[in-house]
Short mmCIF file of C-alpha atoms and ligand atoms in Angstrom, two decimals:
data_model
loop_
_atom_site.label_atom_id
_atom_site.label_comp_id
_atom_site.label_asym_id
_atom_site.label_seq_id
_atom_site.Cartn_x
_atom_site.Cartn_y
_atom_site.Cartn_z
CA MET A 12 0.00 0.00 0.00
CA PRO A 13 1.40 3.46 -0.85
CA LEU A 14 2.71 5.37 2.15
CA SER A 15 0.59 8.35 3.18
CA PHE A 16 2.45 11.31 4.60
CA ASP A 17 1.38 13.12 7.77
CA VAL A 18 2.78 16.63 7.28
CA ARG A 19 3.31 18.86 10.34
CA ARG A 20 4.27 22.48 9.74
CA PHE A 21 6.37 24.68 12.00
CA GLU A 22 7.04 28.39 11.69
CA SER A 23 10.14 27.95 13.81
CA ILE A 24 11.69 24.85 15.34
CA ASP A 25 15.13 23.85 16.58
CA SER A 26 15.61 21.12 13.97
CA THR A 27 13.06 19.08 12.03
CA ASN A 28 15.39 16.06 12.34
CA THR A 29 15.50 16.39 16.13
CA TRP A 30 11.68 16.66 16.31
CA VAL A 31 11.04 13.69 14.01
CA MET A 32 13.57 11.52 15.85
CA ALA A 33 11.89 12.30 19.19
CA GLU A 34 8.51 11.37 17.67
CA ALA A 35 10.03 8.17 16.25
CA ARG A 36 11.28 7.18 19.70
CA ALA A 37 7.75 7.77 21.01
CA GLY A 38 6.42 5.32 18.39
CA ALA A 39 5.34 7.60 15.52
CA ALA A 40 4.39 5.89 12.28
CA GLU A 41 6.39 5.88 9.09
CA GLY A 42 5.44 8.83 6.88
CA LEU A 43 5.50 11.52 9.56
CA VAL A 44 6.91 14.71 8.01
CA ALA A 45 8.10 17.90 9.69
CA VAL A 46 8.55 21.00 7.56
CA ALA A 47 9.74 24.32 8.92
CA ASP A 48 9.98 27.91 7.73
CA HIS A 49 12.99 28.36 9.98
CA GLN A 50 15.31 26.25 12.12
CA THR A 51 17.13 27.71 15.10
CA ALA A 52 19.51 24.74 15.42
CA GLY A 53 19.49 23.11 11.98
CA ARG A 54 22.10 20.41 11.68
CA GLY A 55 24.22 19.11 8.83
CA ARG A 56 26.51 16.12 8.60
CA LEU A 57 29.42 15.61 10.95
CA GLY A 58 28.10 18.06 13.53
CA ARG A 59 27.96 21.01 11.15
CA VAL A 60 25.38 23.82 11.33
CA TRP A 61 22.71 24.14 8.59
CA GLU A 62 21.38 27.68 8.26
CA ALA A 63 18.93 29.48 5.98
CA PRO A 64 16.99 32.75 6.30
CA PRO A 65 13.35 32.30 7.49
CA GLY A 66 10.99 31.34 4.68
CA ALA A 67 13.67 30.95 2.04
CA ASN A 68 14.39 27.25 1.64
CA LEU A 69 12.83 23.81 1.99
CA LEU A 70 13.66 22.36 5.40
CA MET A 71 11.97 19.04 6.00
CA THR A 72 12.39 15.64 7.60
CA VAL A 73 10.49 12.41 6.95
CA LEU A 74 10.32 9.37 9.20
CA LEU A 75 10.98 6.09 7.41
CA ARG A 76 11.15 2.58 8.81
CA PRO A 77 13.00 0.63 6.09
CA SER A 78 12.53 -2.81 7.64
CA GLY A 79 15.20 -5.21 6.50
CA ALA A 80 16.92 -2.61 4.33
CA GLU A 81 20.06 -0.61 4.99
CA PRO A 82 19.37 2.86 6.49
CA HIS A 83 21.45 4.26 3.63
CA LEU A 84 18.62 3.37 1.26
CA ALA A 85 16.24 5.65 3.18
CA LEU A 86 18.70 8.50 2.56
CA ALA A 87 19.00 7.44 -1.08
CA ALA A 88 15.22 7.47 -1.60
CA VAL A 89 14.91 11.02 -0.22
CA ALA A 90 17.93 12.21 -2.23
CA LEU A 91 16.41 10.78 -5.43
CA ALA A 92 13.04 12.38 -4.61
CA GLY A 93 14.79 15.72 -4.02
CA ARG A 94 16.54 15.40 -7.36
CA ASP A 95 13.24 14.62 -9.08
CA ALA A 96 11.50 17.61 -7.45
CA ALA A 97 14.34 19.97 -8.36
CA SER A 98 14.00 18.89 -11.95
CA SER A 99 10.19 18.81 -12.24
CA VAL A 100 9.48 22.03 -10.32
CA GLY A 101 12.64 24.10 -10.69
CA GLY A 102 13.85 22.80 -14.04
CA VAL A 103 17.22 22.21 -12.39
CA SER A 104 19.00 18.98 -13.19
CA CYS A 105 21.31 17.62 -10.54
CA GLY A 106 23.26 14.55 -9.55
CA LEU A 107 24.00 12.93 -6.21
CA LYS A 108 27.46 13.49 -4.77
CA TRP A 109 28.45 10.84 -2.25
CA PRO A 110 27.32 10.61 0.43
CA ASN A 111 24.50 13.09 0.74
CA ASP A 112 24.68 16.12 -1.53
CA LEU A 113 22.56 17.11 -4.51
CA VAL A 114 24.82 19.02 -6.87
CA VAL A 115 24.17 20.88 -10.11
CA ASP A 116 26.27 20.24 -13.20
CA ASP A 117 29.07 22.63 -12.27
CA GLY A 118 29.38 20.94 -8.86
CA ARG A 119 27.64 23.57 -6.72
CA LYS A 120 25.52 22.15 -3.88
CA LEU A 121 21.76 22.50 -4.19
CA ALA A 122 20.72 20.39 -1.19
CA GLY A 123 22.05 18.24 1.61
CA VAL A 124 20.49 15.18 3.21
CA LEU A 125 20.97 14.08 6.80
CA ALA A 126 19.84 10.59 7.89
CA GLU A 127 19.80 9.65 11.56
CA THR A 128 18.78 6.29 13.04
CA ASP A 129 17.41 5.40 16.45
CA GLY A 130 19.09 1.98 16.35
CA ALA A 131 15.66 0.31 16.38
CA GLY A 132 14.60 0.58 12.74
CA ALA A 133 13.56 4.23 12.48
CA VAL A 134 15.41 6.61 10.15
CA ALA A 135 14.77 10.36 10.24
CA VAL A 136 15.82 11.67 6.84
CA GLY A 137 16.11 15.44 6.61
CA ILE A 138 16.71 17.46 3.50
CA GLY A 139 17.63 21.10 3.23
CA MET A 140 17.13 22.34 -0.32
CA ASN A 141 18.15 25.81 -1.41
CA VAL A 142 15.00 27.15 -3.03
CA GLY A 143 15.09 30.97 -2.83
CA TRP A 144 18.48 31.47 -1.16
CA ALA A 145 21.89 29.81 -1.32
CA PRO A 146 25.03 30.32 0.74
CA GLU A 147 28.04 31.61 -1.16
CA GLY A 148 29.25 29.08 -3.70
CA ALA A 149 26.05 27.02 -3.61
CA ALA A 150 23.11 26.80 -6.04
CA CYS A 151 19.39 27.45 -5.53
CA LEU A 152 16.24 26.78 -7.56
CA GLY A 153 15.37 30.45 -7.92
CA GLU A 154 13.26 33.06 -6.17
CA GLY A 155 10.05 32.38 -8.10
CA VAL A 156 9.89 28.75 -7.00
CA GLU A 157 7.33 27.90 -4.27
CA ARG A 158 8.63 25.76 -1.41
CA ASP A 159 5.27 24.04 -1.01
CA VAL A 160 5.24 22.98 -4.64
CA VAL A 161 8.73 21.53 -4.22
CA LEU A 162 7.62 19.73 -1.05
CA ALA A 163 4.56 18.23 -2.77
CA ALA A 164 6.66 17.05 -5.72
CA LEU A 165 9.30 15.60 -3.40
CA LEU A 166 6.77 13.63 -1.35
CA SER A 167 5.03 12.39 -4.47
CA SER A 168 8.32 11.18 -5.92
CA LEU A 169 9.35 9.67 -2.57
CA GLY A 170 6.12 7.68 -2.50
CA GLY A 171 6.99 6.38 -5.96
CA TRP A 172 10.49 5.30 -4.91
CA LEU A 173 9.16 3.54 -1.82
CA ASP A 174 6.64 1.70 -4.01
CA ALA A 175 9.38 0.77 -6.48
CA GLY A 176 11.24 -1.03 -3.68
CA TRP A 177 14.71 -0.88 -2.14
CA PRO A 178 16.55 -2.74 -4.95
CA ALA A 179 15.24 -0.13 -7.42
CA VAL A 180 16.29 2.68 -5.06
CA ALA A 181 19.79 1.18 -4.73
CA ARG A 182 20.14 0.91 -8.53
CA ALA A 183 18.88 4.44 -9.12
CA TYR A 184 21.19 5.86 -6.45
CA ARG A 185 24.20 4.24 -8.13
CA GLU A 186 23.12 5.58 -11.52
CA ALA A 187 22.57 9.09 -10.18
CA CYS A 188 25.78 9.15 -8.13
CA VAL A 189 28.13 11.52 -9.93
CA THR A 190 30.99 10.54 -7.60
CA VAL A 191 31.31 7.03 -9.06
CA GLY A 192 33.87 7.03 -11.85
CA ARG A 193 35.50 10.26 -10.61
CA ARG A 194 38.91 10.81 -9.09
CA VAL A 195 38.31 11.84 -5.48
CA ARG A 196 40.13 13.19 -2.47
CA VAL A 197 38.75 11.62 0.70
CA GLU A 198 39.09 13.11 4.16
CA LEU A 199 38.21 10.69 6.93
CA VAL A 200 36.89 11.81 10.33
CA ASP A 201 40.25 10.96 11.96
CA GLY A 202 41.94 13.46 9.62
CA GLU A 203 43.49 10.94 7.21
CA VAL A 204 43.40 12.15 3.61
CA PHE A 205 43.93 10.05 0.49
CA GLU A 206 43.15 10.12 -3.23
CA GLY A 207 41.85 7.48 -5.58
CA MET A 208 39.21 6.54 -8.10
CA ALA A 209 35.65 6.16 -6.80
CA ALA A 210 34.73 2.72 -8.14
CA ASP A 211 31.29 2.02 -6.68
CA VAL A 212 28.88 2.39 -3.77
CA ASP A 213 28.19 -0.86 -1.93
CA ASP A 214 24.83 -2.07 -0.61
CA ALA A 215 25.42 -0.38 2.73
CA GLY A 216 26.02 2.95 0.99
CA ARG A 217 29.79 2.93 1.52
CA LEU A 218 32.04 4.41 -1.16
CA LEU A 219 34.64 2.05 -2.63
CA VAL A 220 37.79 3.90 -3.64
CA GLU A 221 40.66 2.37 -5.60
CA THR A 222 43.93 3.90 -4.51
CA SER A 223 47.35 3.13 -6.01
CA VAL A 224 47.79 0.43 -3.35
CA CYS A 225 44.41 -1.05 -2.44
CA LEU A 226 40.63 -0.78 -2.48
CA ARG A 227 39.42 1.38 0.43
CA THR A 228 35.88 1.22 1.82
CA VAL A 229 34.69 4.58 3.11
CA ALA A 230 31.71 4.63 5.47
CA VAL A 231 31.98 8.22 6.73
CA GLY A 232 34.00 11.07 5.32
CA ASP A 233 34.18 14.11 3.10
CA VAL A 234 34.79 13.69 -0.59
CA THR A 235 36.06 16.23 -3.09
CA HIS A 236 35.88 15.54 -6.80
CA VAL A 237 39.30 16.29 -8.26
CA ARG A 238 40.22 17.02 -11.88
C1 BTN B 320 24.40 18.29 4.99
O1 BTN B 320 24.58 18.59 3.82
O2 BTN B 320 25.32 18.34 5.83
C2 BTN B 320 23.02 17.82 5.42
C3 BTN B 320 22.12 18.98 5.66
C4 BTN B 320 20.74 18.56 6.12
C5 BTN B 320 19.91 19.77 6.52
C6 BTN B 320 18.46 19.42 6.77
S1 BTN B 320 17.44 20.84 6.91
C7 BTN B 320 16.12 19.87 7.49
C8 BTN B 320 16.71 18.83 8.41
N1 BTN B 320 16.81 19.33 9.76
C9 BTN B 320 18.08 19.46 10.16
O3 BTN B 320 18.44 19.90 11.27
N2 BTN B 320 18.91 19.08 9.18
C10 BTN B 320 18.19 18.61 8.02
#
């Protein structure tokens, strides 16, 4: 049965991810969505801050419970839905940069996705998409684009990906991942930096990088496309 979304709107909230995760721990059903005009403590990957002026961008989180599937696939489904919405509503084509960025053709970031798990099957997947405003060096859809229209398109596409099933999501993520086949510089959380060729993304969402000496499996880290 297609998932129905229960959308809750907030003028201001600390973080839609924090709210959805708290609801998940209290037993909320899959499909709960929080969308905010403004976040006072928006979070990005690796403890970074995610900021946008009030009312400018799409800030939303959806609760998924991908039973039996890797949490990475929940992130992948939302990233693909964000890509679809950017294209159908904003006319902006983008690819997925490992692990969680939507980037336009020249590499500028349009959106970031943050997936957090409760360790018991719930995944809160948040996406921040630059709609009317972008930080320096990033891309946005454009001022005339309505956030609500982007949200509706994203949820509609997400429903389609969830219906298509996790193997289809995994395939589509690989196809859309503009990191695969590129030379990359990887910075791990312990500070180690190395370069290699991004060969593939495995079923757990880890990036496989061929260096001059071996194949490295990267679960968490920052990647820069080089050359
Ligand atoms: C990243 O690129 O580092 C991920 C950014 C994710 C930001 C979104 S905005 C909505 C949701 N709530 C948060 O606090 N973070 C995510």
